[in-house]
PDB file of C-alpha atoms and ligand atoms in Angstrom:
ATOM      1  CA  MET A   1     -89.280  25.238  60.925  1.00 59.00           C
ATOM      2  CA  SER A   2     -87.805  21.827  61.274  1.00 85.00           C
ATOM      3  CA  ARG A   3     -85.961  20.240  58.409  1.00 97.00           C
ATOM      4  CA  ARG A   4     -86.553  16.589  57.586  1.00 98.00           C
ATOM      5  CA  LYS A   5     -83.373  14.551  57.896  1.00 98.00           C
ATOM      6  CA  ILE A   6     -81.986  12.944  54.770  1.00 98.00           C
ATOM      7  CA  ILE A   7     -79.620  10.003  55.007  1.00 98.00           C
ATOM      8  CA  ALA A   8     -78.063   8.812  51.780  1.00 98.00           C
ATOM      9  CA  GLY A   9     -75.761   5.932  51.000  1.00 98.00           C
ATOM     10  CA  ASN A  10     -73.039   6.569  48.454  1.00 98.00           C
ATOM     11  CA  TRP A  11     -72.158   3.138  47.124  1.00 98.00           C
ATOM     12  CA  LYS A  12     -69.244   4.526  45.052  1.00 98.00           C
ATOM     13  CA  MET A  13     -67.812   1.898  42.652  1.00 98.00           C
ATOM     14  CA  ASN A  14     -69.180  -1.095  44.549  1.00 98.00           C
ATOM     15  CA  MET A  15     -71.923  -3.650  43.863  1.00 98.00           C
ATOM     16  CA  THR A  16     -72.601  -5.440  40.590  1.00 98.00           C
ATOM     17  CA  PRO A  17     -76.271  -5.396  39.561  1.00 98.00           C
ATOM     18  CA  THR A  18     -76.692  -8.855  41.078  1.00 98.00           C
ATOM     19  CA  GLU A  19     -75.051  -7.814  44.343  1.00 98.00           C
ATOM     20  CA  ALA A  20     -77.059  -4.582  44.356  1.00 98.00           C
ATOM     21  CA  LYS A  21     -80.395  -6.407  44.270  1.00 98.00           C
ATOM     22  CA  LYS A  22     -79.236  -8.667  47.084  1.00 98.00           C
ATOM     23  CA  LEU A  23     -78.150  -5.725  49.239  1.00 98.00           C
ATOM     24  CA  VAL A  24     -81.421  -3.862  48.712  1.00 98.00           C
ATOM     25  CA  ALA A  25     -83.382  -6.935  49.792  1.00 98.00           C
ATOM     26  CA  GLU A  26     -81.160  -7.446  52.831  1.00 98.00           C
ATOM     27  CA  LEU A  27     -81.474  -3.813  53.932  1.00 98.00           C
ATOM     28  CA  GLU A  28     -85.190  -3.445  53.245  1.00 98.00           C
ATOM     29  CA  PRO A  29     -86.513  -4.370  56.714  1.00 98.00           C
ATOM     30  CA  LEU A  30     -83.646  -2.519  58.431  1.00 98.00           C
ATOM     31  CA  VAL A  31     -83.991   0.885  56.759  1.00 98.00           C
ATOM     32  CA  LYS A  32     -87.703   1.383  57.410  1.00 98.00           C
ATOM     33  CA  ASN A  33     -88.173   4.793  59.021  1.00 97.00           C
ATOM     34  CA  ASP A  34     -90.906   7.122  57.908  1.00 95.00           C
ATOM     35  CA  SER A  35     -89.487  10.160  59.649  1.00 97.00           C
ATOM     36  CA  VAL A  36     -86.339  10.481  57.516  1.00 98.00           C
ATOM     37  CA  ASP A  37     -85.632  10.477  53.773  1.00 98.00           C
ATOM     38  CA  VAL A  38     -83.595   7.450  52.733  1.00 98.00           C
ATOM     39  CA  VAL A  39     -81.629   7.482  49.470  1.00 99.00           C
ATOM     40  CA  TYR A  40     -79.335   4.956  47.806  1.00 99.00           C
ATOM     41  CA  CYS A  41     -76.913   6.638  45.421  1.00 99.00           C
ATOM     42  CA  VAL A  42     -75.727   3.826  43.215  1.00 99.00           C
ATOM     43  CA  PRO A  43     -73.414   3.197  40.242  1.00 98.00           C
ATOM     44  CA  ALA A  44     -75.052   3.962  36.879  1.00 98.00           C
ATOM     45  CA  ILE A  45     -75.387   0.320  35.915  1.00 98.00           C
ATOM     46  CA  ASP A  46     -77.240  -0.454  39.142  1.00 98.00           C
ATOM     47  CA  ILE A  47     -79.827   2.310  38.725  1.00 98.00           C
ATOM     48  CA  VAL A  48     -82.417   0.328  36.763  1.00 98.00           C
ATOM     49  CA  PRO A  49     -82.364  -2.801  38.954  1.00 98.00           C
ATOM     50  CA  VAL A  50     -82.235  -0.784  42.191  1.00 98.00           C
ATOM     51  CA  VAL A  51     -85.172   1.454  41.177  1.00 98.00           C
ATOM     52  CA  GLU A  52     -87.104  -1.752  40.531  1.00 98.00           C
ATOM     53  CA  ALA A  53     -85.961  -3.340  43.797  1.00 98.00           C
ATOM     54  CA  VAL A  54     -86.964  -0.391  46.020  1.00 98.00           C
ATOM     55  CA  LYS A  55     -90.469  -0.018  44.504  1.00 98.00           C
ATOM     56  CA  GLY A  56     -93.074   0.190  47.253  1.00 97.00           C
ATOM     57  CA  THR A  57     -90.491   0.928  49.965  1.00 97.00           C
ATOM     58  CA  ASN A  58     -89.417   4.179  51.666  1.00 97.00           C
ATOM     59  CA  VAL A  59     -86.151   4.277  49.700  1.00 98.00           C
ATOM     60  CA  GLN A  60     -85.416   6.627  46.805  1.00 98.00           C
ATOM     61  CA  VAL A  61     -82.620   6.287  44.308  1.00 99.00           C
ATOM     62  CA  GLY A  62     -79.839   8.705  43.431  1.00 99.00           C
ATOM     63  CA  ALA A  63     -77.052   8.719  40.869  1.00 99.00           C
ATOM     64  CA  GLU A  64     -73.409   9.350  41.752  1.00 98.00           C
ATOM     65  CA  ASN A  65     -72.769  11.711  38.857  1.00 98.00           C
ATOM     66  CA  MET A  66     -74.158  13.018  35.550  1.00 98.00           C
ATOM     67  CA  TYR A  67     -73.085  15.200  32.635  1.00 98.00           C
ATOM     68  CA  PHE A  68     -74.510  18.671  31.982  1.00 98.00           C
ATOM     69  CA  GLU A  69     -75.192  18.348  28.251  1.00 98.00           C
ATOM     70  CA  ASP A  70     -78.623  17.208  27.092  1.00 98.00           C
ATOM     71  CA  LYS A  71     -77.489  14.508  24.666  1.00 98.00           C
ATOM     72  CA  GLY A  72     -75.002  13.762  21.939  1.00 98.00           C
ATOM     73  CA  ALA A  73     -71.435  12.702  21.312  1.00 98.00           C
ATOM     74  CA  TYR A  74     -70.130  12.379  24.895  1.00 98.00           C
ATOM     75  CA  THR A  75     -69.029   8.770  25.011  1.00 98.00           C
ATOM     76  CA  GLY A  76     -69.422   7.206  28.413  1.00 97.00           C
ATOM     77  CA  GLU A  77     -71.511   9.983  29.932  1.00 98.00           C
ATOM     78  CA  ILE A  78     -75.079   9.946  31.255  1.00 98.00           C
ATOM     79  CA  CYS A  79     -77.449  12.913  31.033  1.00 98.00           C
ATOM     80  CA  ALA A  80     -80.068  14.171  33.454  1.00 98.00           C
ATOM     81  CA  ALA A  81     -83.034  13.083  31.296  1.00 98.00           C
ATOM     82  CA  MET A  82     -81.771   9.488  31.331  1.00 98.00           C
ATOM     83  CA  LEU A  83     -81.649   9.526  35.116  1.00 98.00           C
ATOM     84  CA  VAL A  84     -85.113  11.033  35.427  1.00 98.00           C
ATOM     85  CA  ASP A  85     -86.594   8.543  32.977  1.00 98.00           C
ATOM     86  CA  ALA A  86     -85.052   5.672  34.944  1.00 98.00           C
ATOM     87  CA  GLY A  87     -86.727   6.868  38.163  1.00 98.00           C
ATOM     88  CA  VAL A  88     -83.794   8.645  39.808  1.00 98.00           C
ATOM     89  CA  LYS A  89     -84.620  11.528  42.186  1.00 98.00           C
ATOM     90  CA  TYR A  90     -81.223  12.694  43.467  1.00 99.00           C
ATOM     91  CA  VAL A  91     -77.760  13.123  42.013  1.00 99.00           C
ATOM     92  CA  ILE A  92     -74.487  13.508  43.890  1.00 99.00           C
ATOM     93  CA  LEU A  93     -72.419  16.281  42.301  1.00 98.00           C
ATOM     94  CA  GLY A  94     -68.876  17.316  43.074  1.00 98.00           C
ATOM     95  CA  HIS A  95     -67.866  14.456  45.324  1.00 98.00           C
ATOM     96  CA  SER A  96     -64.220  14.938  46.280  1.00 98.00           C
ATOM     97  CA  GLU A  97     -63.326  11.718  44.479  1.00 98.00           C
ATOM     98  CA  ARG A  98     -64.686  13.177  41.244  1.00 98.00           C
ATOM     99  CA  ARG A  99     -62.949  16.477  41.886  1.00 98.00           C
ATOM    100  CA  GLU A 100     -59.649  14.729  42.571  1.00 97.00           C
ATOM    101  CA  TYR A 101     -59.521  11.733  40.195  1.00 98.00           C
ATOM    102  CA  PHE A 102     -61.625  13.118  37.355  1.00 98.00           C
ATOM    103  CA  LYS A 103     -60.545  16.743  37.623  1.00 98.00           C
ATOM    104  CA  GLU A 104     -64.054  18.155  37.998  1.00 98.00           C
ATOM    105  CA  ASP A 105     -63.852  21.851  38.802  1.00 98.00           C
ATOM    106  CA  ASP A 106     -66.351  24.355  40.159  1.00 98.00           C
ATOM    107  CA  ALA A 107     -67.183  25.802  36.723  1.00 98.00           C
ATOM    108  CA  LEU A 108     -68.200  22.335  35.498  1.00 98.00           C
ATOM    109  CA  LEU A 109     -70.096  21.610  38.705  1.00 98.00           C
ATOM    110  CA  ASN A 110     -72.023  24.856  38.383  1.00 98.00           C
ATOM    111  CA  LYS A 111     -73.296  23.682  34.983  1.00 98.00           C
ATOM    112  CA  LYS A 112     -74.184  20.285  36.405  1.00 98.00           C
ATOM    113  CA  VAL A 113     -76.104  21.788  39.335  1.00 98.00           C
ATOM    114  CA  LYS A 114     -78.151  23.988  36.982  1.00 98.00           C
ATOM    115  CA  LYS A 115     -78.879  21.080  34.647  1.00 98.00           C
ATOM    116  CA  ALA A 116     -79.945  18.825  37.507  1.00 98.00           C
ATOM    117  CA  PHE A 117     -82.533  21.398  38.642  1.00 98.00           C
ATOM    118  CA  GLU A 118     -83.711  21.995  35.086  1.00 98.00           C
ATOM    119  CA  ALA A 119     -84.397  18.254  34.773  1.00 98.00           C
ATOM    120  CA  GLY A 120     -86.174  18.016  38.128  1.00 98.00           C
ATOM    121  CA  LEU A 121     -83.416  16.201  39.998  1.00 98.00           C
ATOM    122  CA  THR A 122     -82.314  17.178  43.494  1.00 98.00           C
ATOM    123  CA  PRO A 123     -78.561  17.696  43.632  1.00 98.00           C
ATOM    124  CA  ILE A 124     -76.546  16.537  46.621  1.00 99.00           C
ATOM    125  CA  LEU A 125     -73.665  18.964  46.201  1.00 99.00           C
ATOM    126  CA  CYS A 126     -70.473  17.953  47.995  1.00 98.00           C
ATOM    127  CA  CYS A 127     -67.821  20.219  49.419  1.00 98.00           C
ATOM    128  CA  GLY A 128     -64.939  19.661  51.793  1.00 98.00           C
ATOM    129  CA  GLU A 129     -61.384  20.552  52.700  1.00 98.00           C
ATOM    130  CA  THR A 130     -58.144  18.574  52.680  1.00 97.00           C
ATOM    131  CA  LEU A 131     -56.211  17.921  55.884  1.00 96.00           C
ATOM    132  CA  GLU A 132     -53.606  20.411  54.696  1.00 96.00           C
ATOM    133  CA  GLN A 133     -56.241  23.132  54.295  1.00 97.00           C
ATOM    134  CA  ARG A 134     -57.668  22.376  57.744  1.00 96.00           C
ATOM    135  CA  GLU A 135     -54.234  22.607  59.303  1.00 95.00           C
ATOM    136  CA  MET A 136     -53.587  25.883  57.495  1.00 97.00           C
ATOM    137  CA  GLY A 137     -56.816  27.281  58.962  1.00 98.00           C
ATOM    138  CA  VAL A 138     -58.462  27.973  55.606  1.00 98.00           C
ATOM    139  CA  THR A 139     -61.313  25.442  55.857  1.00 98.00           C
ATOM    140  CA  LEU A 140     -64.160  27.947  55.987  1.00 98.00           C
ATOM    141  CA  ASP A 141     -62.695  30.131  53.225  1.00 98.00           C
ATOM    142  CA  TRP A 142     -62.323  27.088  50.998  1.00 98.00           C
ATOM    143  CA  ILE A 143     -65.844  25.787  51.635  1.00 98.00           C
ATOM    144  CA  ARG A 144     -67.346  29.228  51.001  1.00 98.00           C
ATOM    145  CA  LEU A 145     -65.465  29.454  47.725  1.00 98.00           C
ATOM    146  CA  GLN A 146     -66.761  26.048  46.628  1.00 98.00           C
ATOM    147  CA  ILE A 147     -70.358  26.856  47.581  1.00 98.00           C
ATOM    148  CA  LYS A 148     -70.355  30.308  45.995  1.00 98.00           C
ATOM    149  CA  SER A 149     -68.813  29.059  42.745  1.00 98.00           C
ATOM    150  CA  ASP A 150     -70.935  25.923  42.442  1.00 98.00           C
ATOM    151  CA  LEU A 151     -74.164  27.844  43.092  1.00 98.00           C
ATOM    152  CA  ASP A 152     -73.350  30.884  40.968  1.00 98.00           C
ATOM    153  CA  GLY A 153     -76.582  31.950  39.238  1.00 98.00           C
ATOM    154  CA  VAL A 154     -78.694  29.241  40.899  1.00 98.00           C
ATOM    155  CA  PRO A 155     -81.939  30.809  42.189  1.00 98.00           C
ATOM    156  CA  ALA A 156     -82.940  30.741  45.855  1.00 98.00           C
ATOM    157  CA  SER A 157     -86.051  28.686  45.069  1.00 98.00           C
ATOM    158  CA  ASP A 158     -83.792  25.860  43.827  1.00 98.00           C
ATOM    159  CA  VAL A 159     -81.241  26.146  46.607  1.00 98.00           C
ATOM    160  CA  ALA A 160     -84.014  25.811  49.189  1.00 98.00           C
ATOM    161  CA  LYS A 161     -84.804  22.351  47.781  1.00 98.00           C
ATOM    162  CA  MET A 162     -81.266  21.038  47.416  1.00 98.00           C
ATOM    163  CA  VAL A 163     -78.941  19.074  49.648  1.00 98.00           C
ATOM    164  CA  ILE A 164     -75.380  20.118  50.449  1.00 99.00           C
ATOM    165  CA  ALA A 165     -72.999  17.505  51.830  1.00 98.00           C
ATOM    166  CA  TYR A 166     -70.043  18.644  53.891  1.00 98.00           C
ATOM    167  CA  GLU A 167     -67.419  15.947  53.538  1.00 98.00           C
ATOM    168  CA  PRO A 168     -63.963  16.719  54.916  1.00 98.00           C
ATOM    169  CA  ILE A 169     -61.613  14.824  52.614  1.00 98.00           C
ATOM    170  CA  TRP A 170     -59.456  13.644  55.509  1.00 97.00           C
ATOM    171  CA  ALA A 171     -62.478  11.904  57.031  1.00 96.00           C
ATOM    172  CA  ILE A 172     -63.547   9.979  53.927  1.00 95.00           C
ATOM    173  CA  GLY A 173     -62.859   6.265  54.097  1.00 91.00           C
ATOM    174  CA  THR A 174     -60.274   6.812  56.814  1.00 91.00           C
ATOM    175  CA  GLY A 175     -62.277   5.860  59.893  1.00 86.00           C
ATOM    176  CA  LYS A 176     -61.306   9.309  61.160  1.00 88.00           C
ATOM    177  CA  THR A 177     -64.635  11.075  61.642  1.00 89.00           C
ATOM    178  CA  ALA A 178     -64.811  14.817  62.215  1.00 92.00           C
ATOM    179  CA  THR A 179     -65.979  15.477  65.759  1.00 96.00           C
ATOM    180  CA  SER A 180     -69.603  16.532  65.943  1.00 97.00           C
ATOM    181  CA  ASP A 181     -68.421  20.037  66.896  1.00 98.00           C
ATOM    182  CA  GLN A 182     -66.087  20.256  63.900  1.00 97.00           C
ATOM    183  CA  ALA A 183     -68.864  19.035  61.595  1.00 98.00           C
ATOM    184  CA  GLU A 184     -71.402  21.420  63.116  1.00 98.00           C
ATOM    185  CA  GLU A 185     -69.041  24.368  62.796  1.00 98.00           C
ATOM    186  CA  VAL A 186     -68.689  23.886  59.049  1.00 98.00           C
ATOM    187  CA  CYS A 187     -72.330  22.951  58.404  1.00 98.00           C
ATOM    188  CA  GLY A 188     -73.337  26.103  60.301  1.00 98.00           C
ATOM    189  CA  ALA A 189     -70.900  28.160  58.233  1.00 98.00           C
ATOM    190  CA  ILE A 190     -72.400  26.737  55.036  1.00 98.00           C
ATOM    191  CA  ARG A 191     -75.849  27.806  56.231  1.00 98.00           C
ATOM    192  CA  GLU A 192     -74.522  31.296  56.996  1.00 98.00           C
ATOM    193  CA  CYS A 193     -72.985  31.444  53.546  1.00 98.00           C
ATOM    194  CA  ILE A 194     -76.354  30.544  51.985  1.00 98.00           C
ATOM    195  CA  GLU A 195     -78.019  33.274  54.046  1.00 98.00           C
ATOM    196  CA  GLU A 196     -75.412  35.744  52.856  1.00 98.00           C
ATOM    197  CA  ILE A 197     -75.850  34.864  49.162  1.00 98.00           C
ATOM    198  CA  TYR A 198     -79.635  34.411  49.352  1.00 98.00           C
ATOM    199  CA  ASP A 199     -81.726  35.052  52.463  1.00 98.00           C
ATOM    200  CA  ALA A 200     -82.638  33.629  55.854  1.00 98.00           C
ATOM    201  CA  SER A 201     -85.522  31.473  54.666  1.00 98.00           C
ATOM    202  CA  THR A 202     -83.402  29.782  51.983  1.00 98.00           C
ATOM    203  CA  ALA A 203     -80.685  29.129  54.573  1.00 98.00           C
ATOM    204  CA  GLU A 204     -83.288  27.728  56.929  1.00 98.00           C
ATOM    205  CA  ALA A 205     -84.679  25.395  54.262  1.00 98.00           C
ATOM    206  CA  VAL A 206     -81.532  23.943  52.662  1.00 98.00           C
ATOM    207  CA  ARG A 207     -80.564  20.542  54.023  1.00 98.00           C
ATOM    208  CA  ILE A 208     -76.924  20.043  54.937  1.00 98.00           C
ATOM    209  CA  GLN A 209     -75.467  16.582  55.451  1.00 98.00           C
ATOM    210  CA  TYR A 210     -72.228  15.503  57.025  1.00 98.00           C
ATOM    211  CA  GLY A 211     -70.193  12.752  55.349  1.00 98.00           C
ATOM    212  CA  GLY A 212     -66.927  11.052  56.251  1.00 97.00           C
ATOM    213  CA  SER A 213     -66.688   7.808  58.222  1.00 96.00           C
ATOM    214  CA  VAL A 214     -70.269   8.008  59.480  1.00 97.00           C
ATOM    215  CA  ASN A 215     -71.106   4.732  61.223  1.00 97.00           C
ATOM    216  CA  ALA A 216     -73.666   3.147  63.513  1.00 97.00           C
ATOM    217  CA  GLY A 217     -71.757   4.423  66.544  1.00 97.00           C
ATOM    218  CA  ASN A 218     -71.399   8.114  65.661  1.00 97.00           C
ATOM    219  CA  ALA A 219     -74.541   8.854  63.585  1.00 98.00           C
ATOM    220  CA  ALA A 220     -76.758   9.879  66.513  1.00 98.00           C
ATOM    221  CA  GLU A 221     -74.307  12.428  67.849  1.00 98.00           C
ATOM    222  CA  LEU A 222     -73.590  13.941  64.434  1.00 98.00           C
ATOM    223  CA  PHE A 223     -77.235  14.072  63.332  1.00 98.00           C
ATOM    224  CA  GLY A 224     -78.226  15.543  66.676  1.00 97.00           C
ATOM    225  CA  LYS A 225     -76.438  18.798  65.879  1.00 98.00           C
ATOM    226  CA  PRO A 226     -78.712  21.693  64.880  1.00 98.00           C
ATOM    227  CA  ASP A 227     -77.172  22.356  61.458  1.00 98.00           C
ATOM    228  CA  ILE A 228     -76.599  18.721  60.453  1.00 98.00           C
ATOM    229  CA  ASP A 229     -79.615  17.382  58.603  1.00 98.00           C
ATOM    230  CA  GLY A 230     -78.427  13.832  58.043  1.00 98.00           C
ATOM    231  CA  GLY A 231     -75.505  12.128  56.396  1.00 98.00           C
ATOM    232  CA  LEU A 232     -73.871  10.946  53.211  1.00 98.00           C
ATOM    233  CA  VAL A 233     -72.548   7.525  54.061  1.00 98.00           C
ATOM    234  CA  GLY A 234     -69.930   5.562  52.121  1.00 98.00           C
ATOM    235  CA  GLY A 235     -68.583   2.292  53.496  1.00 97.00           C
ATOM    236  CA  ALA A 236     -71.251   1.765  56.140  1.00 98.00           C
ATOM    237  CA  SER A 237     -74.053   2.073  53.547  1.00 98.00           C
ATOM    238  CA  LEU A 238     -73.019  -1.290  52.075  1.00 98.00           C
ATOM    239  CA  LYS A 239     -73.605  -3.155  55.316  1.00 98.00           C
ATOM    240  CA  THR A 240     -76.493  -3.895  57.641  1.00 97.00           C
ATOM    241  CA  ASP A 241     -75.063  -1.056  59.787  1.00 97.00           C
ATOM    242  CA  PHE A 242     -76.890   1.270  57.427  1.00 98.00           C
ATOM    243  CA  GLY A 243     -80.124   0.213  59.105  1.00 98.00           C
ATOM    244  CA  SER A 244     -78.793   1.421  62.468  1.00 98.00           C
ATOM    245  CA  ILE A 245     -77.685   4.695  60.885  1.00 98.00           C
ATOM    246  CA  ILE A 246     -81.164   5.260  59.395  1.00 98.00           C
ATOM    247  CA  ASN A 247     -82.717   4.517  62.758  1.00 98.00           C
ATOM    248  CA  TYR A 248     -80.116   6.446  64.768  1.00 97.00           C
TER     249      TYR A 248
HETATM  250  P1  13P B   1     -67.062   6.907  54.051  1.00 52.38           P
HETATM  251  O1  13P B   1     -68.367   6.891  54.786  1.00 52.38           O
HETATM  252  O2  13P B   1     -66.686   5.541  53.530  1.00 52.38           O
HETATM  253  O3  13P B   1     -65.993   7.594  54.803  1.00 52.38           O
HETATM  254  O4  13P B   1     -67.316   7.781  52.723  1.00 52.38           O
HETATM  255  C1  13P B   1     -67.888   9.023  52.844  1.00 52.38           C
HETATM  256  C2  13P B   1     -68.241   9.503  51.497  1.00 52.38           C
HETATM  257  O5  13P B   1     -67.392   9.791  50.687  1.00 52.38           O
HETATM  258  C3  13P B   1     -69.670   9.588  51.159  1.00 52.38           C
HETATM  259  O6  13P B   1     -69.850  10.286  49.975  1.00 52.38           O
END
């Protein structure tokens, strides 16, 4: 079975709605590629204009976060039903920036993952180690802990459809990409972990991305690895380089 690659841009806190529409138009001819899934994960305020702007193209839209409650008094939050109604298909959950700056923990992320599936969204669940953890030699233990906690109680049928993004924190926004062997080692370990919790067919189906300083120059090597099914791209997704990454 061969998994379809999925390459997603994570715009983070960049692009006003006006700038977002401009970027989508600029990238449109560059990101055409019918053999991969292309996703723009955009700030909440850009969702409506970007969904409109990508209509009729090969691009789908993702959110960068959501809350797990259905509705109510949660000032500033956005629920899954709002995303679905706006035309969103994917949602990034547990990005290291949310874990670090907004103190999101695995118990919260587990609720978010379950809610995303319940609403019909595909989660892009992020995991990754710090430089300190890598140097201590606990990378794989840490990643396994994150995956097991975040997926606790999530059925195999859902996991088979989801996306997991391995993003070593030391490689995010630093220009210091993991080598393709380092990235493959962890992505392979994530797949083994899924096989251990679920079964071989679920492990075979789940798509695992690498993220962290992916650029036009390193995408082909990273995405050529057997357990790397595409990328989650930050900085380079805001530039025309993203077209080269899509067409690696
Ligand atoms: P960079 O590609 O800018 O390193 O960001 C990676 C990332 O955090 C994607 O979610």
